[in-house]
């Protein structure tokens, strides 16, 4: 076992906060709009505050769902034994071999995930779905990792503006 090549992916709060930090301007816009409204009682502040709030609420919904999906989850990829193990709350949920993987589907909001020039907060949320030959699905989000580093497995991408996890 000393020579095994093993990768472990845990829920990482740094990944979680990195995604929220990308949206800081939208939160500042919301706060500024409502603050401006309370100071001046002008409708412009109300429109700004609610406008930015309408953009950030979908992000908060996604964030909550992704956090629930990945909290206390750990994925262990053993490249030497060609196995993947998914643990939740310290207990093994699923263990399978590479050959049992039918395909991997990456659900993204943008073609180029790194180009955030025109990105709205919900666009920062992506997840990956491992589909086994028996039809079972294993889902993990970017809070764990973007990729498991598996080679020779069919991978595809699906684009969607709002990536709610669908089981």
PDB file of C-alpha atoms in Angstrom:
ATOM      1  CA  UNK A   1       0.000   0.000   0.000  1.00  0.00           C
ATOM      2  CA  UNK A   2       3.051   2.251   0.406  1.00  0.00           C
ATOM      3  CA  UNK A   3       3.423   2.624  -3.368  1.00  0.00           C
ATOM      4  CA  UNK A   4      -0.213   3.520  -4.102  1.00  0.00           C
ATOM      5  CA  UNK A   5      -0.888   6.756  -5.958  1.00  0.00           C
ATOM      6  CA  UNK A   6      -3.853   8.195  -4.043  1.00  0.00           C
ATOM      7  CA  UNK A   7      -5.626  11.548  -4.434  1.00  0.00           C
ATOM      8  CA  UNK A   8      -8.022  12.745  -1.724  1.00  0.00           C
ATOM      9  CA  UNK A   9     -10.535  15.539  -2.158  1.00  0.00           C
ATOM     10  CA  UNK A  10     -12.291  17.010   0.896  1.00  0.00           C
ATOM     11  CA  UNK A  11     -14.822  19.797   1.290  1.00  0.00           C
ATOM     12  CA  UNK A  12     -12.667  22.923   1.332  1.00  0.00           C
ATOM     13  CA  UNK A  13     -13.959  26.153   2.881  1.00  0.00           C
ATOM     14  CA  UNK A  14     -11.333  28.083   0.895  1.00  0.00           C
ATOM     15  CA  UNK A  15     -13.019  27.003  -2.360  1.00  0.00           C
ATOM     16  CA  UNK A  16     -16.362  28.020  -0.904  1.00  0.00           C
ATOM     17  CA  UNK A  17     -15.174  31.495   0.107  1.00  0.00           C
ATOM     18  CA  UNK A  18     -13.238  31.983  -3.136  1.00  0.00           C
ATOM     19  CA  UNK A  19     -16.518  31.697  -5.027  1.00  0.00           C
ATOM     20  CA  UNK A  20     -18.298  34.143  -2.695  1.00  0.00           C
ATOM     21  CA  UNK A  21     -15.431  36.662  -2.952  1.00  0.00           C
ATOM     22  CA  UNK A  22     -15.863  36.795  -6.733  1.00  0.00           C
ATOM     23  CA  UNK A  23     -19.309  38.314  -6.107  1.00  0.00           C
ATOM     24  CA  UNK A  24     -18.255  41.018  -3.656  1.00  0.00           C
ATOM     25  CA  UNK A  25     -19.160  43.856  -6.037  1.00  0.00           C
ATOM     26  CA  UNK A  26     -22.747  42.614  -6.267  1.00  0.00           C
ATOM     27  CA  UNK A  27     -23.041  42.527  -2.472  1.00  0.00           C
ATOM     28  CA  UNK A  28     -21.544  46.012  -2.200  1.00  0.00           C
ATOM     29  CA  UNK A  29     -24.012  47.206  -4.870  1.00  0.00           C
ATOM     30  CA  UNK A  30     -26.933  45.755  -2.905  1.00  0.00           C
ATOM     31  CA  UNK A  31     -25.742  47.321   0.336  1.00  0.00           C
ATOM     32  CA  UNK A  32     -25.012  50.674  -1.320  1.00  0.00           C
ATOM     33  CA  UNK A  33     -28.426  50.738  -3.028  1.00  0.00           C
ATOM     34  CA  UNK A  34     -30.381  50.090   0.163  1.00  0.00           C
ATOM     35  CA  UNK A  35     -28.167  52.468   2.164  1.00  0.00           C
ATOM     36  CA  UNK A  36     -28.719  55.185  -0.446  1.00  0.00           C
ATOM     37  CA  UNK A  37     -32.485  54.577  -0.258  1.00  0.00           C
ATOM     38  CA  UNK A  38     -32.560  54.825   3.551  1.00  0.00           C
ATOM     39  CA  UNK A  39     -30.549  58.056   3.503  1.00  0.00           C
ATOM     40  CA  UNK A  40     -32.306  59.862   0.628  1.00  0.00           C
ATOM     41  CA  UNK A  41     -35.634  57.993   0.398  1.00  0.00           C
ATOM     42  CA  UNK A  42     -35.083  58.131  -3.372  1.00  0.00           C
ATOM     43  CA  UNK A  43     -36.411  55.363  -5.570  1.00  0.00           C
ATOM     44  CA  UNK A  44     -33.053  55.006  -7.344  1.00  0.00           C
ATOM     45  CA  UNK A  45     -31.512  53.409  -4.259  1.00  0.00           C
ATOM     46  CA  UNK A  46     -34.423  51.024  -3.942  1.00  0.00           C
ATOM     47  CA  UNK A  47     -34.109  49.992  -7.597  1.00  0.00           C
ATOM     48  CA  UNK A  48     -30.349  49.489  -7.231  1.00  0.00           C
ATOM     49  CA  UNK A  49     -30.690  47.503  -4.024  1.00  0.00           C
ATOM     50  CA  UNK A  50     -33.395  45.188  -5.347  1.00  0.00           C
ATOM     51  CA  UNK A  51     -31.680  44.899  -8.723  1.00  0.00           C
ATOM     52  CA  UNK A  52     -28.452  43.615  -7.194  1.00  0.00           C
ATOM     53  CA  UNK A  53     -30.415  41.510  -4.700  1.00  0.00           C
ATOM     54  CA  UNK A  54     -32.251  39.752  -7.550  1.00  0.00           C
ATOM     55  CA  UNK A  55     -28.886  38.722  -8.971  1.00  0.00           C
ATOM     56  CA  UNK A  56     -27.416  37.503  -5.673  1.00  0.00           C
ATOM     57  CA  UNK A  57     -30.411  35.475  -4.403  1.00  0.00           C
ATOM     58  CA  UNK A  58     -29.924  32.703  -7.021  1.00  0.00           C
ATOM     59  CA  UNK A  59     -26.279  32.531  -5.965  1.00  0.00           C
ATOM     60  CA  UNK A  60     -27.241  32.043  -2.342  1.00  0.00           C
ATOM     61  CA  UNK A  61     -29.670  29.250  -3.321  1.00  0.00           C
ATOM     62  CA  UNK A  62     -26.928  27.482  -5.295  1.00  0.00           C
ATOM     63  CA  UNK A  63     -24.390  28.038  -2.544  1.00  0.00           C
ATOM     64  CA  UNK A  64     -26.654  26.473   0.067  1.00  0.00           C
ATOM     65  CA  UNK A  65     -27.442  23.475  -2.161  1.00  0.00           C
ATOM     66  CA  UNK A  66     -23.766  22.898  -3.063  1.00  0.00           C
ATOM     67  CA  UNK A  67     -22.716  23.183   0.577  1.00  0.00           C
ATOM     68  CA  UNK A  68     -25.326  20.594   1.627  1.00  0.00           C
ATOM     69  CA  UNK A  69     -24.181  18.262  -1.155  1.00  0.00           C
ATOM     70  CA  UNK A  70     -20.456  18.423  -0.355  1.00  0.00           C
ATOM     71  CA  UNK A  71     -20.299  19.073   3.384  1.00  0.00           C
ATOM     72  CA  UNK A  72     -18.517  16.208   5.169  1.00  0.00           C
ATOM     73  CA  UNK A  73     -17.874  14.494   1.809  1.00  0.00           C
ATOM     74  CA  UNK A  74     -14.526  13.032   0.814  1.00  0.00           C
ATOM     75  CA  UNK A  75     -13.569  11.430  -2.489  1.00  0.00           C
ATOM     76  CA  UNK A  76     -10.519   9.166  -2.623  1.00  0.00           C
ATOM     77  CA  UNK A  77      -9.114   8.200  -6.012  1.00  0.00           C
ATOM     78  CA  UNK A  78      -6.618   5.318  -5.900  1.00  0.00           C
ATOM     79  CA  UNK A  79      -4.844   5.297  -9.268  1.00  0.00           C
ATOM     80  CA  UNK A  80      -2.808   2.225  -8.361  1.00  0.00           C
ATOM     81  CA  UNK A  81      -5.850   0.048  -7.623  1.00  0.00           C
ATOM     82  CA  UNK A  82      -8.060   1.936 -10.149  1.00  0.00           C
ATOM     83  CA  UNK A  83     -10.782   2.615  -7.580  1.00  0.00           C
ATOM     84  CA  UNK A  84     -12.828   5.581  -6.374  1.00  0.00           C
ATOM     85  CA  UNK A  85     -14.343   5.762  -2.893  1.00  0.00           C
ATOM     86  CA  UNK A  86     -16.902   8.346  -1.778  1.00  0.00           C
ATOM     87  CA  UNK A  87     -17.225   8.909   1.976  1.00  0.00           C
ATOM     88  CA  UNK A  88     -19.916  10.981   3.684  1.00  0.00           C
ATOM     89  CA  UNK A  89     -19.709  11.752   7.416  1.00  0.00           C
ATOM     90  CA  UNK A  90     -16.795   9.330   7.736  1.00  0.00           C
ATOM     91  CA  UNK A  91     -18.725   6.362   6.302  1.00  0.00           C
ATOM     92  CA  UNK A  92     -18.203   4.840   2.864  1.00  0.00           C
ATOM     93  CA  UNK A  93     -21.153   5.724   0.650  1.00  0.00           C
ATOM     94  CA  UNK A  94     -19.949   4.163  -2.591  1.00  0.00           C
ATOM     95  CA  UNK A  95     -16.825   2.433  -3.858  1.00  0.00           C
ATOM     96  CA  UNK A  96     -16.298   1.491  -7.498  1.00  0.00           C
ATOM     97  CA  UNK A  97     -13.605   0.761 -10.048  1.00  0.00           C
ATOM     98  CA  UNK A  98     -12.633   3.001 -12.944  1.00  0.00           C
ATOM     99  CA  UNK A  99     -14.070   0.468 -15.419  1.00  0.00           C
ATOM    100  CA  UNK A 100     -17.522   0.905 -13.829  1.00  0.00           C
ATOM    101  CA  UNK A 101     -17.620   4.574 -14.915  1.00  0.00           C
ATOM    102  CA  UNK A 102     -19.760   5.103 -18.012  1.00  0.00           C
ATOM    103  CA  UNK A 103     -19.049   8.828 -18.385  1.00  0.00           C
ATOM    104  CA  UNK A 104     -18.356  12.051 -16.535  1.00  0.00           C
ATOM    105  CA  UNK A 105     -20.504  15.128 -17.188  1.00  0.00           C
ATOM    106  CA  UNK A 106     -19.328  18.600 -16.126  1.00  0.00           C
ATOM    107  CA  UNK A 107     -22.231  21.036 -15.620  1.00  0.00           C
ATOM    108  CA  UNK A 108     -20.975  24.582 -16.248  1.00  0.00           C
ATOM    109  CA  UNK A 109     -22.439  28.048 -16.626  1.00  0.00           C
ATOM    110  CA  UNK A 110     -19.819  29.346 -19.037  1.00  0.00           C
ATOM    111  CA  UNK A 111     -17.656  27.737 -21.685  1.00  0.00           C
ATOM    112  CA  UNK A 112     -14.526  29.270 -20.218  1.00  0.00           C
ATOM    113  CA  UNK A 113     -14.809  28.989 -16.420  1.00  0.00           C
ATOM    114  CA  UNK A 114     -11.792  31.238 -15.845  1.00  0.00           C
ATOM    115  CA  UNK A 115     -13.126  34.196 -17.890  1.00  0.00           C
ATOM    116  CA  UNK A 116     -15.350  36.049 -15.452  1.00  0.00           C
ATOM    117  CA  UNK A 117     -15.572  39.295 -17.422  1.00  0.00           C
ATOM    118  CA  UNK A 118     -19.326  39.064 -17.988  1.00  0.00           C
ATOM    119  CA  UNK A 119     -20.167  36.646 -15.181  1.00  0.00           C
ATOM    120  CA  UNK A 120     -23.065  37.015 -12.800  1.00  0.00           C
ATOM    121  CA  UNK A 121     -22.799  35.395  -9.340  1.00  0.00           C
ATOM    122  CA  UNK A 122     -24.731  32.203 -10.263  1.00  0.00           C
ATOM    123  CA  UNK A 123     -22.232  31.599 -13.090  1.00  0.00           C
ATOM    124  CA  UNK A 124     -19.503  30.726 -10.552  1.00  0.00           C
ATOM    125  CA  UNK A 125     -21.230  27.475  -9.539  1.00  0.00           C
ATOM    126  CA  UNK A 126     -20.381  24.290 -11.413  1.00  0.00           C
ATOM    127  CA  UNK A 127     -20.668  20.630 -10.541  1.00  0.00           C
ATOM    128  CA  UNK A 128     -19.523  17.277 -11.893  1.00  0.00           C
ATOM    129  CA  UNK A 129     -21.556  14.118 -12.265  1.00  0.00           C
ATOM    130  CA  UNK A 130     -20.003  10.644 -12.474  1.00  0.00           C
ATOM    131  CA  UNK A 131     -22.443   8.274 -14.176  1.00  0.00           C
ATOM    132  CA  UNK A 132     -21.782   4.597 -13.574  1.00  0.00           C
ATOM    133  CA  UNK A 133     -22.665   1.838 -16.028  1.00  0.00           C
ATOM    134  CA  UNK A 134     -25.504   0.720 -13.713  1.00  0.00           C
ATOM    135  CA  UNK A 135     -27.031   4.232 -13.928  1.00  0.00           C
ATOM    136  CA  UNK A 136     -26.055   5.452 -10.444  1.00  0.00           C
ATOM    137  CA  UNK A 137     -24.796   9.030 -10.202  1.00  0.00           C
ATOM    138  CA  UNK A 138     -22.136  10.500  -7.932  1.00  0.00           C
ATOM    139  CA  UNK A 139     -22.241  14.285  -7.773  1.00  0.00           C
ATOM    140  CA  UNK A 140     -19.622  16.658  -6.415  1.00  0.00           C
ATOM    141  CA  UNK A 141     -19.183  20.404  -6.778  1.00  0.00           C
ATOM    142  CA  UNK A 142     -16.246  22.756  -7.093  1.00  0.00           C
ATOM    143  CA  UNK A 143     -16.238  22.962  -3.280  1.00  0.00           C
ATOM    144  CA  UNK A 144     -14.451  19.569  -3.458  1.00  0.00           C
ATOM    145  CA  UNK A 145     -12.593  19.766  -6.765  1.00  0.00           C
ATOM    146  CA  UNK A 146     -13.123  20.533 -10.447  1.00  0.00           C
ATOM    147  CA  UNK A 147     -11.678  17.237 -11.644  1.00  0.00           C
ATOM    148  CA  UNK A 148     -10.662  13.868 -10.229  1.00  0.00           C
ATOM    149  CA  UNK A 149      -7.794  13.475 -12.695  1.00  0.00           C
ATOM    150  CA  UNK A 150      -9.245  10.366 -14.341  1.00  0.00           C
ATOM    151  CA  UNK A 151      -7.880   9.529 -17.790  1.00  0.00           C
ATOM    152  CA  UNK A 152      -9.477   7.381 -20.491  1.00  0.00           C
ATOM    153  CA  UNK A 153     -13.006   8.152 -19.277  1.00  0.00           C
ATOM    154  CA  UNK A 154     -15.558   9.740 -21.588  1.00  0.00           C
ATOM    155  CA  UNK A 155     -16.158  13.299 -20.437  1.00  0.00           C
ATOM    156  CA  UNK A 156     -18.630  15.867 -21.680  1.00  0.00           C
ATOM    157  CA  UNK A 157     -19.821  19.314 -20.714  1.00  0.00           C
ATOM    158  CA  UNK A 158     -23.330  20.712 -20.332  1.00  0.00           C
ATOM    159  CA  UNK A 159     -23.901  24.455 -20.309  1.00  0.00           C
ATOM    160  CA  UNK A 160     -26.683  25.917 -18.195  1.00  0.00           C
ATOM    161  CA  UNK A 161     -27.165  29.380 -16.729  1.00  0.00           C
ATOM    162  CA  UNK A 162     -28.393  28.058 -13.378  1.00  0.00           C
ATOM    163  CA  UNK A 163     -26.717  24.824 -12.265  1.00  0.00           C
ATOM    164  CA  UNK A 164     -29.052  23.405  -9.660  1.00  0.00           C
ATOM    165  CA  UNK A 165     -28.030  19.854  -8.781  1.00  0.00           C
ATOM    166  CA  UNK A 166     -30.536  17.416 -10.241  1.00  0.00           C
ATOM    167  CA  UNK A 167     -30.372  13.825  -9.000  1.00  0.00           C
TER     168      UNK A 167
END
